[in-house]
mmCIF file of C-alpha atoms in Angstrom:
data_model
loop_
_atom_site.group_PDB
_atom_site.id
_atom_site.type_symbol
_atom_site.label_atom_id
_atom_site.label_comp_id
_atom_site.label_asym_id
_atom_site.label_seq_id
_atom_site.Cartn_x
_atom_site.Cartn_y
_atom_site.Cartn_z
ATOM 1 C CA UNK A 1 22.281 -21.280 -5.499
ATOM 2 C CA UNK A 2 19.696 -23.338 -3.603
ATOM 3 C CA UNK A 3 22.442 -24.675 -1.117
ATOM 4 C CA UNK A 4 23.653 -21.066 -0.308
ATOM 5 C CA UNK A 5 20.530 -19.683 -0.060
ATOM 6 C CA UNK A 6 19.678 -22.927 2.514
ATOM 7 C CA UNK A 7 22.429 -22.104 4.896
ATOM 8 C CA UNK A 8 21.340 -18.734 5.023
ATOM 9 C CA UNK A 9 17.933 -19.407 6.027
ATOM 10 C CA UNK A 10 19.233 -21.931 8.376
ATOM 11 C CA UNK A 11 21.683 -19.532 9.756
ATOM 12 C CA UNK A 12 18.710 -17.252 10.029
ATOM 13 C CA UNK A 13 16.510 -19.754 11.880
ATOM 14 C CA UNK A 14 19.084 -20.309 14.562
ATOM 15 C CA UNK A 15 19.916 -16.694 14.902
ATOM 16 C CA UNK A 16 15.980 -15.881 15.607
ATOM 17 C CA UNK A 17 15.573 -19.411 17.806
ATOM 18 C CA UNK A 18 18.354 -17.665 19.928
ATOM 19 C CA UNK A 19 17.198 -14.264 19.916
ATOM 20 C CA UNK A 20 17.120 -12.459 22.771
ATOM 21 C CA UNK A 21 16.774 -8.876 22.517
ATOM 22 C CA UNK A 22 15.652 -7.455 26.105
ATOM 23 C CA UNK A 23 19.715 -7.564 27.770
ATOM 24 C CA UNK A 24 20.380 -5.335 24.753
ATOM 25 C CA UNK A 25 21.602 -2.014 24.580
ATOM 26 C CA UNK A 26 19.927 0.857 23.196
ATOM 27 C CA UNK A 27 22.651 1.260 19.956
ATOM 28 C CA UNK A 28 22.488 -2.392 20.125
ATOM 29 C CA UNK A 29 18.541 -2.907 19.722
ATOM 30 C CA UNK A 30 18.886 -0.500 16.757
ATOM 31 C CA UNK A 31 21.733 -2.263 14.983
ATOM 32 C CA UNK A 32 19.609 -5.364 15.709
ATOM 33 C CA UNK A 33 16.268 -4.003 13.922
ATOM 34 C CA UNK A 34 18.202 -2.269 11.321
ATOM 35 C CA UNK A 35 20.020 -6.051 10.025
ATOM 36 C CA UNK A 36 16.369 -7.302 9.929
ATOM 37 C CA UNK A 37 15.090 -4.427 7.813
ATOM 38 C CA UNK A 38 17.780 -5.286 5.638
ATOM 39 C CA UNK A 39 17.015 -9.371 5.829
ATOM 40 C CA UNK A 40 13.726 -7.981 5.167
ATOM 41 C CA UNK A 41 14.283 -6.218 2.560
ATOM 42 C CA UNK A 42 16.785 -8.789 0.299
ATOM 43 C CA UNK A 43 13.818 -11.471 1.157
ATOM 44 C CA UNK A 44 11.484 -9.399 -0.767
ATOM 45 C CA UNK A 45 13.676 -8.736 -3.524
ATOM 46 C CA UNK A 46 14.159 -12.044 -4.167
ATOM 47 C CA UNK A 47 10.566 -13.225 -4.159
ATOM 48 C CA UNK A 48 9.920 -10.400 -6.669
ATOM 49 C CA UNK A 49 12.812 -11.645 -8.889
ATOM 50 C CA UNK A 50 11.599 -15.442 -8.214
ATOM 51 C CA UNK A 51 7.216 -14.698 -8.609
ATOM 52 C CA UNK A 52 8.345 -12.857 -11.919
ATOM 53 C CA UNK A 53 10.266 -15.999 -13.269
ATOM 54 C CA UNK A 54 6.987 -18.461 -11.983
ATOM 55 C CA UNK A 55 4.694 -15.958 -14.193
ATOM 56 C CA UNK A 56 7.219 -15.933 -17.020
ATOM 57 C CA UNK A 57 7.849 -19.811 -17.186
ATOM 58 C CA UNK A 58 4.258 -20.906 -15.897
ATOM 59 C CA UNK A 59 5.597 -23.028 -13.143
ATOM 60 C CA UNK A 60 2.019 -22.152 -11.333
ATOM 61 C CA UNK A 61 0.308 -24.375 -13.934
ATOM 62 C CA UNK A 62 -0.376 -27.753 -12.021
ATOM 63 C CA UNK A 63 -0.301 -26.150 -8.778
ATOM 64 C CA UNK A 64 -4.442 -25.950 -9.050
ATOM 65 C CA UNK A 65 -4.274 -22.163 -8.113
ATOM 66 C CA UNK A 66 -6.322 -19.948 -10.762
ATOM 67 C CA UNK A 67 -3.444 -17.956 -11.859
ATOM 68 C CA UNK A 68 0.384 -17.014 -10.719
ATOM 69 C CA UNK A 69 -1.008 -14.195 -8.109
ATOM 70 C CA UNK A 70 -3.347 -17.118 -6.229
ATOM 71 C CA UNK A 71 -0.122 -19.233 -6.086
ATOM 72 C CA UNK A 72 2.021 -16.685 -4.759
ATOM 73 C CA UNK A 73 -0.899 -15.286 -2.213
ATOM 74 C CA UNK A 74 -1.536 -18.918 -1.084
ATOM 75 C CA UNK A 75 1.849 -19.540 -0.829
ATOM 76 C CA UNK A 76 3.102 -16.157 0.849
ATOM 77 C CA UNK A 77 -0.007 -15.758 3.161
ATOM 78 C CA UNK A 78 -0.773 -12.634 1.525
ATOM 79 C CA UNK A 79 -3.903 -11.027 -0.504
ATOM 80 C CA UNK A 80 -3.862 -11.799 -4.237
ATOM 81 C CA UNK A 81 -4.261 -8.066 -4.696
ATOM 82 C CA UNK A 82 -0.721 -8.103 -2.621
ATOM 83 C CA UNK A 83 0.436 -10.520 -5.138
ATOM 84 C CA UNK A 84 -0.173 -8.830 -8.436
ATOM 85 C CA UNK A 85 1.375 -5.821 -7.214
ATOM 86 C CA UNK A 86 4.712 -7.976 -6.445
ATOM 87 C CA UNK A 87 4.154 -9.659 -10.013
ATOM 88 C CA UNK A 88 3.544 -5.735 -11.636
ATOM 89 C CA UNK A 89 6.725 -4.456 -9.974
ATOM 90 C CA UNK A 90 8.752 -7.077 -10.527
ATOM 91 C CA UNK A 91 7.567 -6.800 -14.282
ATOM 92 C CA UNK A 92 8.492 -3.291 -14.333
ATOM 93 C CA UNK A 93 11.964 -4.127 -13.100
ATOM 94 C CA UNK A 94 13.160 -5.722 -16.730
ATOM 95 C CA UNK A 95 13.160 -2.228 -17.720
ATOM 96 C CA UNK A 96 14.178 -0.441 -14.648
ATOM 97 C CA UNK A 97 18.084 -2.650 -14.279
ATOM 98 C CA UNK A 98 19.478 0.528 -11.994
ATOM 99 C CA UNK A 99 16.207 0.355 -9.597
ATOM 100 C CA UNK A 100 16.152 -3.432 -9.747
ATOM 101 C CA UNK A 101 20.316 -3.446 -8.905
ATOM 102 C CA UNK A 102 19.583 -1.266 -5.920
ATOM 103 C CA UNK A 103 16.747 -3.678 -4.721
ATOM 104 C CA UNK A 104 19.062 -6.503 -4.995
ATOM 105 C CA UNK A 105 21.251 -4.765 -2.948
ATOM 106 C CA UNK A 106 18.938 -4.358 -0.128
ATOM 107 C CA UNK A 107 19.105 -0.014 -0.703
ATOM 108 C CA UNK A 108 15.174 -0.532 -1.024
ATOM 109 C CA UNK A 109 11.792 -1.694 0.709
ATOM 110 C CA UNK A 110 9.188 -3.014 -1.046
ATOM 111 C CA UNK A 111 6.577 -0.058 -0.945
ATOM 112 C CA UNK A 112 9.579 2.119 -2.173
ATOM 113 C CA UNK A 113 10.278 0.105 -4.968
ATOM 114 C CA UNK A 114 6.736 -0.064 -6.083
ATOM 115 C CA UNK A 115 6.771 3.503 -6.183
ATOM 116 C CA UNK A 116 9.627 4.243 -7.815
ATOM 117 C CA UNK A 117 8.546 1.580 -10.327
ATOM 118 C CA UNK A 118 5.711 2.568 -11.611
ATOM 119 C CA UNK A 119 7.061 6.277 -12.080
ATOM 120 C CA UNK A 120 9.780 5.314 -13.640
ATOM 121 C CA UNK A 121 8.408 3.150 -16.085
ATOM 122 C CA UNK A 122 6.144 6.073 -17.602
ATOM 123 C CA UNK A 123 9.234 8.678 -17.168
ATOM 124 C CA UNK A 124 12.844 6.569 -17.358
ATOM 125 C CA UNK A 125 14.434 9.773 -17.019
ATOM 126 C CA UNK A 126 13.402 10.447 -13.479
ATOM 127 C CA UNK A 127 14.382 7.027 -12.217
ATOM 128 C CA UNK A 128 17.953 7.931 -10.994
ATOM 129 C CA UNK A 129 16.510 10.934 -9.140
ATOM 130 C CA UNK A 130 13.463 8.900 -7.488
ATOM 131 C CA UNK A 131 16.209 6.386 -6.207
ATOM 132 C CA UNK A 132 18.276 9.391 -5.056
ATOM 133 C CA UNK A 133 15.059 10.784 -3.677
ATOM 134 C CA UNK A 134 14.399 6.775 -1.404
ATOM 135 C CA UNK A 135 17.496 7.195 0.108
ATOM 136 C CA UNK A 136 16.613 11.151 1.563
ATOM 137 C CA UNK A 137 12.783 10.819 2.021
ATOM 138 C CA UNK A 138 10.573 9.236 4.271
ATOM 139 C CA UNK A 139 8.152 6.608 2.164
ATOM 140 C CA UNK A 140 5.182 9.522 2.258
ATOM 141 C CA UNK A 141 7.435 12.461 0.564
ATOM 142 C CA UNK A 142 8.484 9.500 -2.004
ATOM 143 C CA UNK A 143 5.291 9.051 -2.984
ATOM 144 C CA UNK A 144 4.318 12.454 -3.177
ATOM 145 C CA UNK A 145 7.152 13.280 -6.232
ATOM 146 C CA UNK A 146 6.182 9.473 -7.584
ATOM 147 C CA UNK A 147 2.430 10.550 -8.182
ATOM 148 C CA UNK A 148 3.953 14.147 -9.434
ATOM 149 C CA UNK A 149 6.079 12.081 -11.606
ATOM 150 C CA UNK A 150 2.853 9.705 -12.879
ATOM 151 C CA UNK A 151 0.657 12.486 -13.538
ATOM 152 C CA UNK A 152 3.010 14.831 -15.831
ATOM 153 C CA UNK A 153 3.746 11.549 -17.727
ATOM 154 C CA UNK A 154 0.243 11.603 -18.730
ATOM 155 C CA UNK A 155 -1.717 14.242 -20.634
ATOM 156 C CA UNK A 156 -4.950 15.001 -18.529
ATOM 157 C CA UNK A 157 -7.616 13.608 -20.190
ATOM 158 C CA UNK A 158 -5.134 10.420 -20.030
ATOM 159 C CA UNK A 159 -5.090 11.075 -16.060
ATOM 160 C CA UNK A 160 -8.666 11.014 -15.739
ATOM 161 C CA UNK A 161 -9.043 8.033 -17.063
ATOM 162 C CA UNK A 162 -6.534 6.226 -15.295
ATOM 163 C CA UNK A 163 -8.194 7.609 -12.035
ATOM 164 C CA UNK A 164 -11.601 6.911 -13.204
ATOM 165 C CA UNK A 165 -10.433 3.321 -13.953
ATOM 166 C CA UNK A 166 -9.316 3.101 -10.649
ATOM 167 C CA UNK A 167 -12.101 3.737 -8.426
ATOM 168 C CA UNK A 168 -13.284 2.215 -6.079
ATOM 169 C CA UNK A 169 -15.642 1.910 -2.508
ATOM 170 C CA UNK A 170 -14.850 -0.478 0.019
ATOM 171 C CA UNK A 171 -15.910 -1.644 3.526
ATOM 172 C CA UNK A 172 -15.381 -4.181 5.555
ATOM 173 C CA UNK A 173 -15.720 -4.762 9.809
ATOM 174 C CA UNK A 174 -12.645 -4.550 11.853
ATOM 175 C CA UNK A 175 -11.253 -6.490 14.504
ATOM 176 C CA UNK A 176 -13.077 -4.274 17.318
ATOM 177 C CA UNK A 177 -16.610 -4.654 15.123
ATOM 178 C CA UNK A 178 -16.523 -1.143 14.283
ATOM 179 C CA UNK A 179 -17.589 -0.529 9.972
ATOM 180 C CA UNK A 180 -14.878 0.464 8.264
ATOM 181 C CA UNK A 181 -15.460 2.216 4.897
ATOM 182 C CA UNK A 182 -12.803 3.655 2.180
ATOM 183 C CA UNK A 183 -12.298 4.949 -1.084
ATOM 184 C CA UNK A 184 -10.739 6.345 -4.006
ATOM 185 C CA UNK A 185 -12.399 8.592 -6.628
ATOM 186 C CA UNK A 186 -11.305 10.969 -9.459
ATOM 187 C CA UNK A 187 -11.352 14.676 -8.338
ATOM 188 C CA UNK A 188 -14.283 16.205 -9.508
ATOM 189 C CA UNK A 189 -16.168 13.046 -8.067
ATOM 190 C CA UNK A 190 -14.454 13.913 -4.867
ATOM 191 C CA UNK A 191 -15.733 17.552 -5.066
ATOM 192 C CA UNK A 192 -19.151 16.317 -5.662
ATOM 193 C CA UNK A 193 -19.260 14.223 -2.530
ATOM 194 C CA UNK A 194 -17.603 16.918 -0.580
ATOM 195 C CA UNK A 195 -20.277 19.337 -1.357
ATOM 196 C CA UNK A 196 -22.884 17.666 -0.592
ATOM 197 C CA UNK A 197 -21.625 16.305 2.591
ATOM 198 C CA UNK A 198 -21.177 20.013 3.722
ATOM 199 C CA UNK A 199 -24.523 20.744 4.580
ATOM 200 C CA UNK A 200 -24.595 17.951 6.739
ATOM 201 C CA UNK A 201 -21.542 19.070 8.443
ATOM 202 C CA UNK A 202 -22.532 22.157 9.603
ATOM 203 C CA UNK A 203 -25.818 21.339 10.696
ATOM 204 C CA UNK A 204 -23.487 18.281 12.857
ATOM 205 C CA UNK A 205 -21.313 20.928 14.206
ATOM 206 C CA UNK A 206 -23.940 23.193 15.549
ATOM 207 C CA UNK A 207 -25.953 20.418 16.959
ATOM 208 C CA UNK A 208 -22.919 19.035 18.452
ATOM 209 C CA UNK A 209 -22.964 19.790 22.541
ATOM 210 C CA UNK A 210 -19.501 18.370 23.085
ATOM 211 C CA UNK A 211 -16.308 19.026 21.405
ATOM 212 C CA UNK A 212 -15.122 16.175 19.590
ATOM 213 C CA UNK A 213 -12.440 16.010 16.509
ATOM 214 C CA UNK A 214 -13.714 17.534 13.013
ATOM 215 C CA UNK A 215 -13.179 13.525 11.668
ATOM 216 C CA UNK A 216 -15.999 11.992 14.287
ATOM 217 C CA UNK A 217 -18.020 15.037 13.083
ATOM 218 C CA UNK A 218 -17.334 14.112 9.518
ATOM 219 C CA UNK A 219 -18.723 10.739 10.118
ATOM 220 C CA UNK A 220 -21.756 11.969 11.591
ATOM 221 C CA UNK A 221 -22.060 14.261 8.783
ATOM 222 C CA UNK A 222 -22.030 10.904 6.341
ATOM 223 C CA UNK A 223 -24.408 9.006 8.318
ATOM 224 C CA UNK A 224 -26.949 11.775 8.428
ATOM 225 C CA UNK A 225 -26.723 12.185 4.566
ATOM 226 C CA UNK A 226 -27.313 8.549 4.352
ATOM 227 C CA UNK A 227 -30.104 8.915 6.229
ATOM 228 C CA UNK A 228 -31.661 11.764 4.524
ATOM 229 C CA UNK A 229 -31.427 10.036 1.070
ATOM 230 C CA UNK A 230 -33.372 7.157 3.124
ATOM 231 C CA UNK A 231 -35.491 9.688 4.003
ATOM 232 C CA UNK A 232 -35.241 10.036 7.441
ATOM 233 C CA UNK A 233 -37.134 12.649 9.310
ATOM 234 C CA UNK A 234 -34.469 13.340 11.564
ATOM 235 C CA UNK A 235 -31.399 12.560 10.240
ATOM 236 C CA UNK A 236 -28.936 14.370 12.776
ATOM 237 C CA UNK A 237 -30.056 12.116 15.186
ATOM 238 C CA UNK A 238 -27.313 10.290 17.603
ATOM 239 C CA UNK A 239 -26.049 7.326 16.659
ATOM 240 C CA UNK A 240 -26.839 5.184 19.666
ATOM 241 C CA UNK A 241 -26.861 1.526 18.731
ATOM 242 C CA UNK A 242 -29.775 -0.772 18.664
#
């Protein structure tokens, strides 16, 4: 296995150490990119097949790492958030043979086999139409019928809690400096924020002397909320810097 799977890389090495794409043609350059979505693709089927077998057989054990997802992350250059989700799906898979066979084939990515995953190990039933579904849908209208498929597995107080167990608020600075804030909340937490943000909004908008998109506005719309629980006595005011 290990001597096949060396030429290919080798093969692969030389093919990329010789690549070049700019004298191509246009059907040419998409043939090109198309193979390497599909080397893509096999290499991340196989390290999903391999990271499930280094959990299984706890070949991460005097490696030093903390647990099989710091190995892989260190190893891969990834998160270890990125990690366990390789290690969940590829979990998932022992159950799943038809969606695993069509990964090993190189039919799917790895966000679309994440997807189709997790729906299909809550609802087996719907796994031969979700893999029908990869092969006719862009990612975002997979994921659409995979959450449809997630939530009528689960009775609703049973979605709640799965939602409410995975919250979360995050931040973090980007490359350009610019605050960067995200997060995910159960519905009814999201209606609360909503409504009390919409005050703010509309006193933004008609403040506002330029027109800008309704997303800076929103953002405004946060700060001065922020600064009216800090309270601020003028909390519309620009946000100029230092």
């Amino acid at each position: 296995m290990f001597e096949s799977l060396d030429k290919a890389l080798s093969l692969l090495e030389e093919s990329l150490q010789q690549l070049d794409a700019t004298d191509l043609e246009r059907a040419a350059s998409r043939r090109l990119f198309e193979k390497f979505c599909r080397v893509e693709r096999l290499g991340a089927a196989g390290k999903a097949l391999a990271a499930r077998q280094v959990a299984d057989s706890g070949a991460w054990w005097d490696t030093g790492e903390r647990s099989p997802a710091h190995w892989m992350a260190a190893v891969a250059g990834t998160s270890v958030g990125r990690a366990v989700a390789v290690l969940q799906t590829a979990e998932l898979l022992e159950s799943l043979p038809d969606t695993e066979a069509a990964y090993r084939r190189g039919d799917l990515s790895e966000p679309q086999v994440e997807e189709i995953a997790s729906a299909a190990a809550l609802c087996p039933e719907s796994q031969q139409d979700l893999l029908a579904l990869a092969e006719l849908e862009e990612l975002v209208g997979l994921r659409r019928e995979c959450a449809k498929v997630r939530a009528a597995a689960r009775s609703e107080p049973e979605q709640h809690d799965y939602l409410h167990r995975r919250r979360y608020l995050r931040h973090f600075t980007d490359l350009e400096g610019a605050f960067r804030l995200y997060g995910r909340f159960t519905p009814e937490s999201g209606a609360v924020i909503l409504a009390a943000l919409e005050p703010f909004s509309k006193r933004v908008c008609l403040r506002a002397a330029n027109k800008e998109p309704a997303a800076a506005y929103a953002a405004d719309a946060l700060v001065a909320m922020a600064r009216h629980c800090q309270g601020s006595e003028d909390p519309l005011r620009p946000d100029r810097g230092l």
